[in-house]
Amino acid sequence: LLALCLAGCLLAPGCWGAQGRFAYKLLHDLFANYSSALRPVEDTDWALNVTLQVTLSQIIDMDERNQVLTSYLWVRQAWLDAHLTWDKDAYDGIDSIRIPSSYVWRPDIILYNNADDRFGGSMETNVVLHSDGHIMWDSPAITKSSCKVDVSYFPFDGQRCRLTFGSWTYNGNQIDLRNRLDAGDLTDFVENVEWEVLGMPATRNIVTYGCCSEPYPDVTYTLLLRRRASFYIFNLLLPCIMVSFLAPLGFYLPADSGEKVSLGVTVLLALTVFQLLVAESMPPSESVPLIGKYYIATMTMITASTALTIFIMNIHHCGPGAWPVPPWARRLILQHMARLCCVYEVGESCNSPRQAPGRRAGRGDTGVVGESAGEGEVGAEVGSCPRDCCPCHHDSLLRNVGYIAGCFRRHRAAQRWTGEWKKVAKVMDRFFMWVFFLMVFLMSMLVLGKAA
């Protein structure tokens, strides 16, 4: 019978109406002589304990250039109001009520490193008031906090953003602020596409400022972030690496194509565009990001390769007025470096024995590189013609024939010297091509190693 009566009372509308009337009476009795302007303690010399708990719900934006973190937080504050207690048995067993937060006294806990120009605070939500005087206030807030951004290892960087909460007017002798948990709550965190949250430890600090002698406690939450680098790898780093590997191929282009310098300048302009894209999103600080260092090193290398290309093209197009290749250059470049870089003429190979250039000259020529058999026969015939038997015994005709033969020999020597200089340029092209390929590979491995 007792159970049936209780069930009937719970289902009857009058029973709920009675509890509602008790709630109105409780609200009227609590706030009849209550003021929300004063700190709710029995003795003004006592400190009021306030506990703080922060739940990170979402990272809205990280502005690296302005060094501002925008986040969505749930802030829970709890304290004891000594003037808002009641006997729940006198009010039909009502143990807690939910009322607007503006009805009760609230601690002025704010975000110290706030970077919002509008100074928007927490949302005006209800508070939960218990019969023993404990008040719990949960309020969501979108905060903009200043964060010191270190982009030294961008895009493989991690950031430490601090959220410092404390009272603005009450010192530690009036409000004792403590953190409820040792870390921020991340159970309801919405994953961010750019940042990975590694943790959110909380620490309590007591700071004495220069303006006041009293201590001011605060609770600092350190948000540990790590950047998801996949987007930047595929959009900034890999294109730069592929463009960088095009620069050494400028040495492989034939010198007569006329595109060797154009390729170097084009690659340099492409890297400049990537460098500007990175600079637009980075703060103007002294610390250069890792990818920026890679761009600068690559651009320096491409500038050096373009300068070397111009120098090698000058060697290639030395013209008929060129001097003979020096002996040290013939030994070092045309023998050792040519064999090392596998540069050989048609019909030769890297493994075939090589004849030193310039050793095929006829013995009758002094200082003339190479002379054909026909030229020697003409010279011998002219020189052995007796003056008294030759019908062409005039001195002028002999001088003209000797001049023509000398011009022909000088022309052939100049052609041979030009060919040797072209081969020197070709060997230097191949040598620097492999050197710069190795430099690009080592720089790429160095960047990835530092990122790891």
Coordinates of C-alpha atoms in Angstrom, one line a residue:
L1 CA 0.0 0.0 0.0
L2 CA 2.9 2.4 0.8
A3 CA 4.5 1.8 -2.5
L4 CA 1.3 2.3 -4.4
C5 CA 0.7 5.6 -2.5
L6 CA 4.2 6.8 -3.4
A7 CA 3.7 5.9 -7.0
G8 CA 0.4 7.6 -7.2
C9 CA 1.9 10.7 -5.6
L10 CA 4.7 10.8 -8.1
L11 CA 2.3 10.5 -11.0
A12 CA -0.2 13.0 -9.7
P13 CA 0.2 16.5 -11.1
G14 CA -0.5 18.1 -7.7
C15 CA 2.6 16.4 -6.2
W16 CA 4.9 18.1 -8.8
G17 CA 3.0 21.4 -8.2
A18 CA 3.8 21.2 -4.5
Q19 CA 7.5 20.8 -5.3
G20 CA 7.4 23.7 -7.7
R21 CA 5.9 25.9 -5.0
F22 CA 8.6 24.8 -2.6
A23 CA 11.2 25.8 -5.2
Y24 CA 9.7 29.3 -5.6
K25 CA 9.6 29.6 -1.8
L26 CA 13.2 28.5 -1.5
L27 CA 14.3 31.0 -4.1
H28 CA 12.5 33.8 -2.3
D29 CA 13.9 32.9 1.1
L30 CA 17.4 32.5 -0.1
F31 CA 17.7 35.9 -1.9
A32 CA 15.5 38.0 0.4
N33 CA 18.5 39.5 2.1
Y34 CA 21.3 38.4 -0.2
S35 CA 23.7 40.6 -2.1
S36 CA 25.8 39.3 -5.0
A37 CA 28.3 42.2 -4.6
L38 CA 30.1 40.9 -1.5
R39 CA 32.4 37.9 -1.1
P40 CA 30.3 35.1 0.6
V41 CA 32.4 34.2 3.7
E42 CA 31.4 34.2 7.4
D43 CA 34.6 36.1 8.3
T44 CA 36.1 38.6 5.9
D45 CA 39.6 37.5 7.0
W46 CA 39.0 34.0 5.7
A47 CA 40.1 33.1 2.2
L48 CA 37.5 31.6 -0.1
N49 CA 38.5 28.4 -1.9
V50 CA 37.7 28.4 -5.6
T51 CA 38.5 25.3 -7.7
L52 CA 39.0 25.6 -11.5
Q53 CA 38.7 22.9 -14.2
V54 CA 39.1 23.6 -17.9
T55 CA 37.9 21.2 -20.7
L56 CA 39.4 21.7 -24.2
S57 CA 36.6 21.2 -26.7
Q58 CA 38.2 22.5 -30.0
I59 CA 41.1 24.4 -31.4
I60 CA 39.5 26.9 -33.7
D61 CA 42.6 28.6 -35.2
M62 CA 46.3 29.0 -34.6
D63 CA 47.5 32.3 -36.1
E64 CA 51.3 31.9 -36.3
R65 CA 51.9 35.3 -37.8
N66 CA 50.0 37.2 -35.1
Q67 CA 50.8 34.5 -32.4
V68 CA 47.2 34.1 -31.3
L69 CA 45.5 30.8 -30.3
T70 CA 41.7 30.7 -30.7
S71 CA 40.2 27.8 -28.7
Y72 CA 36.8 26.7 -27.5
L73 CA 36.8 25.9 -23.7
W74 CA 34.4 24.7 -21.0
V75 CA 35.3 26.4 -17.8
R76 CA 34.1 24.9 -14.5
Q77 CA 34.3 26.9 -11.3
A78 CA 33.2 25.7 -7.9
W79 CA 33.1 27.5 -4.5
L80 CA 31.2 27.6 -1.3
D81 CA 28.7 30.3 -0.6
A82 CA 28.1 30.5 3.2
H83 CA 24.9 32.6 2.7
L84 CA 23.1 30.2 0.4
T85 CA 22.4 27.1 2.5
W86 CA 19.1 25.5 3.5
D87 CA 17.5 22.5 5.1
K88 CA 16.4 20.3 2.2
D89 CA 13.8 18.6 4.5
A90 CA 12.1 21.9 5.0
Y91 CA 11.6 22.4 1.3
D92 CA 10.2 19.0 0.3
G93 CA 13.7 17.4 -0.1
I94 CA 15.0 19.9 -2.7
D95 CA 18.8 19.4 -2.7
S96 CA 19.8 21.6 -5.6
I97 CA 18.4 24.3 -7.9
R98 CA 19.6 25.9 -11.1
I99 CA 19.4 29.7 -11.2
P100 CA 20.9 32.4 -13.4
S101 CA 24.5 33.1 -12.6
S102 CA 23.8 36.8 -12.2
Y103 CA 21.9 36.1 -9.0
V104 CA 24.9 34.9 -7.0
W105 CA 28.4 36.2 -6.3
R106 CA 30.9 35.0 -8.8
P107 CA 34.7 35.1 -8.7
D108 CA 36.3 37.4 -11.3
I109 CA 38.4 34.7 -12.8
I110 CA 39.7 35.8 -16.2
L111 CA 42.2 34.7 -18.8
Y112 CA 45.4 36.8 -18.1
N113 CA 46.9 36.4 -21.6
N114 CA 43.8 37.3 -23.4
A115 CA 44.3 38.6 -26.9
D116 CA 40.7 39.3 -27.9
D117 CA 40.1 43.0 -28.8
R118 CA 36.5 42.7 -27.7
F119 CA 37.3 41.1 -24.3
G120 CA 34.5 38.7 -24.6
G121 CA 34.1 36.7 -21.4
S122 CA 32.2 33.5 -20.6
M123 CA 28.6 32.8 -21.6
E124 CA 26.0 33.7 -19.0
T125 CA 24.8 30.3 -18.1
N126 CA 23.0 29.0 -15.0
V127 CA 24.8 27.9 -11.8
V128 CA 24.0 24.7 -9.8
L129 CA 23.3 25.6 -6.2
H130 CA 23.4 22.8 -3.6
S131 CA 21.8 22.8 -0.2
D132 CA 25.2 22.9 1.6
G133 CA 26.1 26.1 -0.2
H134 CA 28.4 24.6 -2.9
I135 CA 28.0 26.4 -6.2
M136 CA 29.2 24.9 -9.5
W137 CA 29.3 27.1 -12.6
D138 CA 29.9 25.6 -16.0
S139 CA 30.3 28.1 -18.8
P140 CA 31.6 27.7 -22.4
A141 CA 33.9 30.3 -23.7
I142 CA 35.7 31.1 -27.0
T143 CA 39.1 32.5 -26.0
K144 CA 41.8 34.2 -27.9
S145 CA 45.1 33.8 -26.0
S146 CA 48.6 35.1 -26.9
C147 CA 51.0 32.2 -27.6
K148 CA 54.7 32.5 -28.3
V149 CA 55.2 30.7 -31.5
D150 CA 58.6 29.1 -32.3
V151 CA 58.8 28.2 -36.0
S152 CA 62.4 27.1 -36.0
Y153 CA 61.4 23.6 -37.2
F154 CA 58.4 24.5 -39.3
P155 CA 56.6 22.5 -40.7
F156 CA 57.8 19.8 -38.2
D157 CA 57.4 22.0 -35.2
G158 CA 55.6 21.8 -31.9
Q159 CA 54.1 24.6 -29.8
R160 CA 53.5 25.2 -26.1
C161 CA 50.6 27.6 -25.6
R162 CA 49.8 28.7 -22.1
L163 CA 46.3 29.6 -20.7
T164 CA 46.7 31.4 -17.4
F165 CA 43.6 31.9 -15.3
G166 CA 43.4 34.0 -12.2
S167 CA 41.4 36.6 -10.3
W168 CA 41.8 40.2 -11.4
T169 CA 41.1 42.0 -8.1
Y170 CA 41.1 39.4 -5.3
N171 CA 44.5 38.4 -4.0
G172 CA 45.5 35.1 -2.5
N173 CA 44.4 36.2 1.0
Q174 CA 40.8 36.6 -0.3
I175 CA 40.5 33.9 -3.0
D176 CA 42.6 30.7 -2.9
L177 CA 42.4 29.5 -6.5
R178 CA 43.3 25.9 -7.1
N179 CA 43.2 23.5 -10.0
R180 CA 40.7 20.6 -9.6
L181 CA 42.8 18.2 -11.8
D182 CA 46.4 18.0 -12.7
A183 CA 45.7 18.4 -16.3
G184 CA 43.0 19.8 -18.6
D185 CA 40.2 17.5 -19.6
L186 CA 40.5 16.2 -23.2
T187 CA 37.8 13.6 -23.3
D188 CA 35.4 15.8 -25.4
F189 CA 38.1 17.2 -27.7
V190 CA 37.3 17.5 -31.4
E191 CA 40.3 16.5 -33.4
N192 CA 42.0 19.3 -35.3
V193 CA 43.2 18.8 -38.9
E194 CA 46.4 20.8 -38.4
W195 CA 47.3 20.3 -34.8
E196 CA 47.7 17.2 -32.6
V197 CA 47.2 17.7 -28.9
L198 CA 49.8 15.9 -26.8
G199 CA 48.6 17.0 -23.4
M200 CA 47.4 19.9 -21.3
P201 CA 49.1 19.8 -17.8
A202 CA 48.0 22.3 -15.2
T203 CA 50.2 24.1 -12.6
R204 CA 49.4 26.4 -9.8
N205 CA 51.6 29.5 -9.4
I206 CA 51.7 32.2 -6.8
V207 CA 53.0 35.5 -8.2
T208 CA 53.8 38.8 -6.5
Y209 CA 53.4 41.6 -8.9
G210 CA 55.2 45.0 -8.8
C211 CA 52.0 46.9 -8.1
C212 CA 51.0 45.0 -5.0
S213 CA 52.6 43.3 -2.1
E214 CA 50.0 40.5 -1.8
P215 CA 50.4 37.2 -3.6
Y216 CA 48.1 36.4 -6.5
P217 CA 47.6 32.7 -7.3
D218 CA 46.8 31.6 -10.8
V219 CA 46.3 28.3 -12.6
T220 CA 48.3 27.8 -15.9
Y221 CA 47.3 25.2 -18.4
T222 CA 50.1 24.4 -20.9
L223 CA 48.7 23.2 -24.2
L224 CA 51.2 20.9 -25.9
L225 CA 50.7 20.9 -29.7
R226 CA 52.4 19.2 -32.6
R227 CA 51.8 20.2 -36.2
R228 CA 50.5 17.6 -38.6
A229 CA 53.1 18.1 -41.4
S230 CA 51.5 16.1 -44.2
F231 CA 49.9 19.1 -45.9
Y232 CA 53.1 21.1 -45.9
I233 CA 55.2 18.1 -47.0
F234 CA 53.1 17.5 -50.1
N235 CA 52.6 21.2 -50.9
L236 CA 55.8 23.0 -50.0
L237 CA 58.6 20.5 -49.3
L238 CA 58.3 17.8 -52.0
P239 CA 57.8 20.4 -54.9
C240 CA 60.9 22.2 -53.6
I241 CA 62.9 19.0 -53.6
M242 CA 61.8 18.0 -57.1
V243 CA 62.6 21.5 -58.4
S244 CA 66.0 21.4 -56.7
F245 CA 66.9 18.2 -58.5
L246 CA 66.3 20.0 -61.8
A247 CA 69.1 22.5 -61.1
P248 CA 72.0 20.0 -61.6
L249 CA 70.5 18.9 -64.9
G250 CA 71.4 22.3 -66.3
F251 CA 75.0 21.0 -66.5
Y252 CA 73.7 18.1 -68.6
L253 CA 72.2 20.3 -71.3
P254 CA 74.3 20.7 -74.4
A255 CA 76.1 24.1 -74.4
D256 CA 74.9 24.9 -77.9
S257 CA 71.2 24.6 -76.9
G258 CA 71.2 28.1 -75.3
E259 CA 68.9 27.0 -72.4
K260 CA 71.5 26.2 -69.7
V261 CA 71.2 29.6 -68.0
S262 CA 67.5 29.9 -68.6
L263 CA 66.9 26.6 -66.7
G264 CA 68.9 27.9 -63.7
V265 CA 67.0 31.2 -63.6
T266 CA 63.6 29.5 -63.9
V267 CA 64.4 27.1 -61.0
L268 CA 65.6 30.1 -59.0
L269 CA 62.3 32.0 -59.6
A270 CA 60.2 28.9 -58.7
L271 CA 62.0 28.6 -55.3
T272 CA 61.5 32.3 -54.7
V273 CA 57.7 31.8 -55.1
F274 CA 57.8 29.0 -52.5
Q275 CA 59.9 31.1 -50.2
L276 CA 57.3 33.9 -50.4
L277 CA 54.5 31.5 -49.6
V278 CA 56.3 30.4 -46.4
A279 CA 57.1 34.0 -45.4
E280 CA 53.5 35.1 -45.7
S281 CA 52.4 32.7 -42.9
M282 CA 55.4 33.0 -40.6
P283 CA 55.8 35.7 -38.0
P284 CA 58.5 38.3 -38.8
S285 CA 61.0 37.0 -36.2
E286 CA 64.7 36.4 -36.2
S287 CA 64.3 32.6 -36.1
V288 CA 64.2 31.3 -39.7
P289 CA 62.1 28.1 -40.1
L290 CA 63.7 24.9 -41.2
I291 CA 62.0 24.9 -44.6
G292 CA 63.1 28.5 -45.1
K293 CA 66.7 27.5 -44.4
Y294 CA 66.3 24.7 -46.9
Y295 CA 65.0 27.2 -49.5
I296 CA 67.8 29.6 -48.9
A297 CA 70.5 26.9 -49.1
T298 CA 68.9 25.6 -52.3
M299 CA 68.7 29.0 -53.9
T300 CA 72.3 29.7 -53.0
M301 CA 73.3 26.4 -54.6
I302 CA 71.3 27.2 -57.8
T303 CA 72.9 30.7 -57.9
A304 CA 76.3 29.1 -57.7
S305 CA 75.4 26.5 -60.4
T306 CA 74.2 29.2 -62.7
A307 CA 77.4 31.2 -62.2
L308 CA 79.4 28.1 -62.9
T309 CA 77.3 27.4 -66.0
I310 CA 78.2 30.9 -67.4
F311 CA 81.9 30.2 -66.7
I312 CA 81.8 26.8 -68.4
M313 CA 79.9 28.2 -71.4
N314 CA 82.6 30.9 -71.7
I315 CA 85.2 28.0 -71.9
H316 CA 83.1 26.2 -74.4
H317 CA 82.7 29.2 -76.7
C318 CA 86.3 30.3 -76.4
G319 CA 86.7 30.7 -80.2
P320 CA 89.6 30.4 -82.5
G321 CA 91.8 32.9 -80.6
A322 CA 92.1 30.5 -77.6
W323 CA 95.4 29.5 -76.1
P324 CA 96.3 25.8 -75.9
V325 CA 95.0 23.9 -72.9
P326 CA 97.7 24.1 -70.1
P327 CA 99.5 20.8 -69.3
W328 CA 98.1 20.6 -65.8
A329 CA 94.5 21.1 -67.1
R330 CA 95.2 18.4 -69.7
R331 CA 96.4 15.9 -67.1
L332 CA 93.8 16.8 -64.4
I333 CA 90.7 17.4 -66.5
L334 CA 91.1 15.6 -69.8
Q335 CA 92.6 12.5 -68.3
H336 CA 91.6 11.9 -64.6
M337 CA 88.3 13.8 -64.4
A338 CA 87.2 12.6 -67.8
R339 CA 87.8 9.0 -66.8
L340 CA 86.0 9.6 -63.5
C341 CA 83.0 11.2 -65.1
C342 CA 82.9 8.7 -68.1
V343 CA 83.3 11.4 -70.7
Y344 CA 84.7 9.9 -73.9
E345 CA 84.7 10.6 -77.6
V346 CA 82.9 8.5 -80.2
G347 CA 84.4 5.1 -80.4
E348 CA 86.0 5.3 -77.0
S349 CA 84.8 4.0 -73.7
C350 CA 85.6 4.5 -70.0
N351 CA 87.7 1.3 -69.9
S352 CA 89.6 1.7 -73.2
P353 CA 93.2 3.0 -73.0
R354 CA 93.3 6.7 -73.7
Q355 CA 96.0 8.6 -75.6
A356 CA 97.0 11.8 -74.2
P357 CA 95.7 14.7 -76.3
G358 CA 98.2 16.8 -78.1
R359 CA 100.7 13.9 -78.5
R360 CA 99.8 13.3 -82.2
A361 CA 101.7 16.2 -83.5
G362 CA 104.2 15.7 -86.3
R363 CA 107.9 16.0 -85.5
G364 CA 108.4 18.6 -88.2
D365 CA 106.0 21.0 -86.4
T366 CA 107.3 22.9 -83.4
G367 CA 104.6 24.3 -81.2
V368 CA 101.8 23.1 -83.6
V369 CA 99.4 20.5 -82.3
G370 CA 98.8 17.8 -84.9
E371 CA 99.5 18.0 -88.6
S372 CA 98.2 15.7 -91.3
A373 CA 100.5 13.7 -93.6
G374 CA 99.4 15.7 -96.5
E375 CA 100.6 18.9 -94.9
G376 CA 104.0 17.4 -94.2
E377 CA 104.4 16.2 -97.8
V378 CA 103.6 19.6 -99.1
G379 CA 106.1 21.2 -96.8
A380 CA 108.8 18.7 -97.7
E381 CA 108.1 19.1 -101.4
V382 CA 108.3 22.9 -101.2
G383 CA 111.5 22.7 -99.1
S384 CA 113.3 20.1 -101.3
C385 CA 112.6 21.8 -104.6
P386 CA 116.0 22.9 -106.0
R387 CA 116.1 26.5 -106.9
D388 CA 118.0 26.0 -110.2
C389 CA 115.7 23.1 -111.4
C390 CA 112.3 24.3 -110.3
P391 CA 110.5 26.3 -112.9
C392 CA 108.8 28.2 -110.0
H393 CA 112.0 29.7 -108.7
H394 CA 110.6 33.1 -107.8
D395 CA 111.0 34.0 -104.1
S396 CA 107.6 35.7 -104.0
L397 CA 105.8 32.6 -105.1
L398 CA 107.7 30.5 -102.5
R399 CA 106.8 33.0 -99.8
N400 CA 103.1 32.9 -100.7
V401 CA 103.0 29.1 -100.7
G402 CA 104.7 29.0 -97.3
Y403 CA 102.3 31.6 -95.9
I404 CA 99.3 29.6 -97.1
A405 CA 100.7 26.5 -95.6
G406 CA 101.3 28.3 -92.3
C407 CA 97.8 29.7 -92.2
F408 CA 96.4 26.3 -92.8
R409 CA 98.5 24.8 -90.0
R410 CA 97.5 27.6 -87.6
H411 CA 93.9 27.1 -88.5
R412 CA 94.0 23.4 -87.9
A413 CA 95.8 24.0 -84.6
A414 CA 93.2 26.5 -83.5
Q415 CA 90.4 24.0 -84.4
R416 CA 92.2 21.4 -82.3
W417 CA 92.6 23.8 -79.4
T418 CA 88.9 24.8 -79.6
G419 CA 87.9 21.1 -79.6
E420 CA 90.1 20.5 -76.5
W421 CA 88.5 23.4 -74.7
K422 CA 85.0 22.1 -75.6
K423 CA 86.0 18.8 -74.1
V424 CA 87.3 20.5 -71.0
A425 CA 83.9 22.3 -70.7
K426 CA 82.0 19.0 -71.2
V427 CA 84.1 17.3 -68.5
M428 CA 83.5 20.1 -66.0
D429 CA 79.8 20.0 -66.8
R430 CA 79.5 16.4 -65.9
F431 CA 81.7 16.8 -62.8
F432 CA 79.7 19.6 -61.4
M433 CA 76.4 17.9 -62.3
W434 CA 77.3 15.0 -60.0
V435 CA 78.6 17.3 -57.3
F436 CA 75.4 19.3 -57.2
F437 CA 73.2 16.2 -57.3
L438 CA 75.1 15.0 -54.2
M439 CA 74.6 18.4 -52.5
V440 CA 70.9 18.4 -53.2
F441 CA 70.6 14.9 -51.8
L442 CA 72.6 15.7 -48.7
M443 CA 70.6 18.9 -48.0
S444 CA 67.3 17.0 -48.3
M445 CA 68.5 14.2 -46.0
L446 CA 69.7 16.9 -43.5
V447 CA 66.3 18.6 -43.5
L448 CA 64.5 15.3 -42.9
G449 CA 67.0 14.3 -40.3
K450 CA 66.4 17.5 -38.3
A451 CA 62.7 17.1 -38.7
A452 CA 63.0 13.6 -37.2

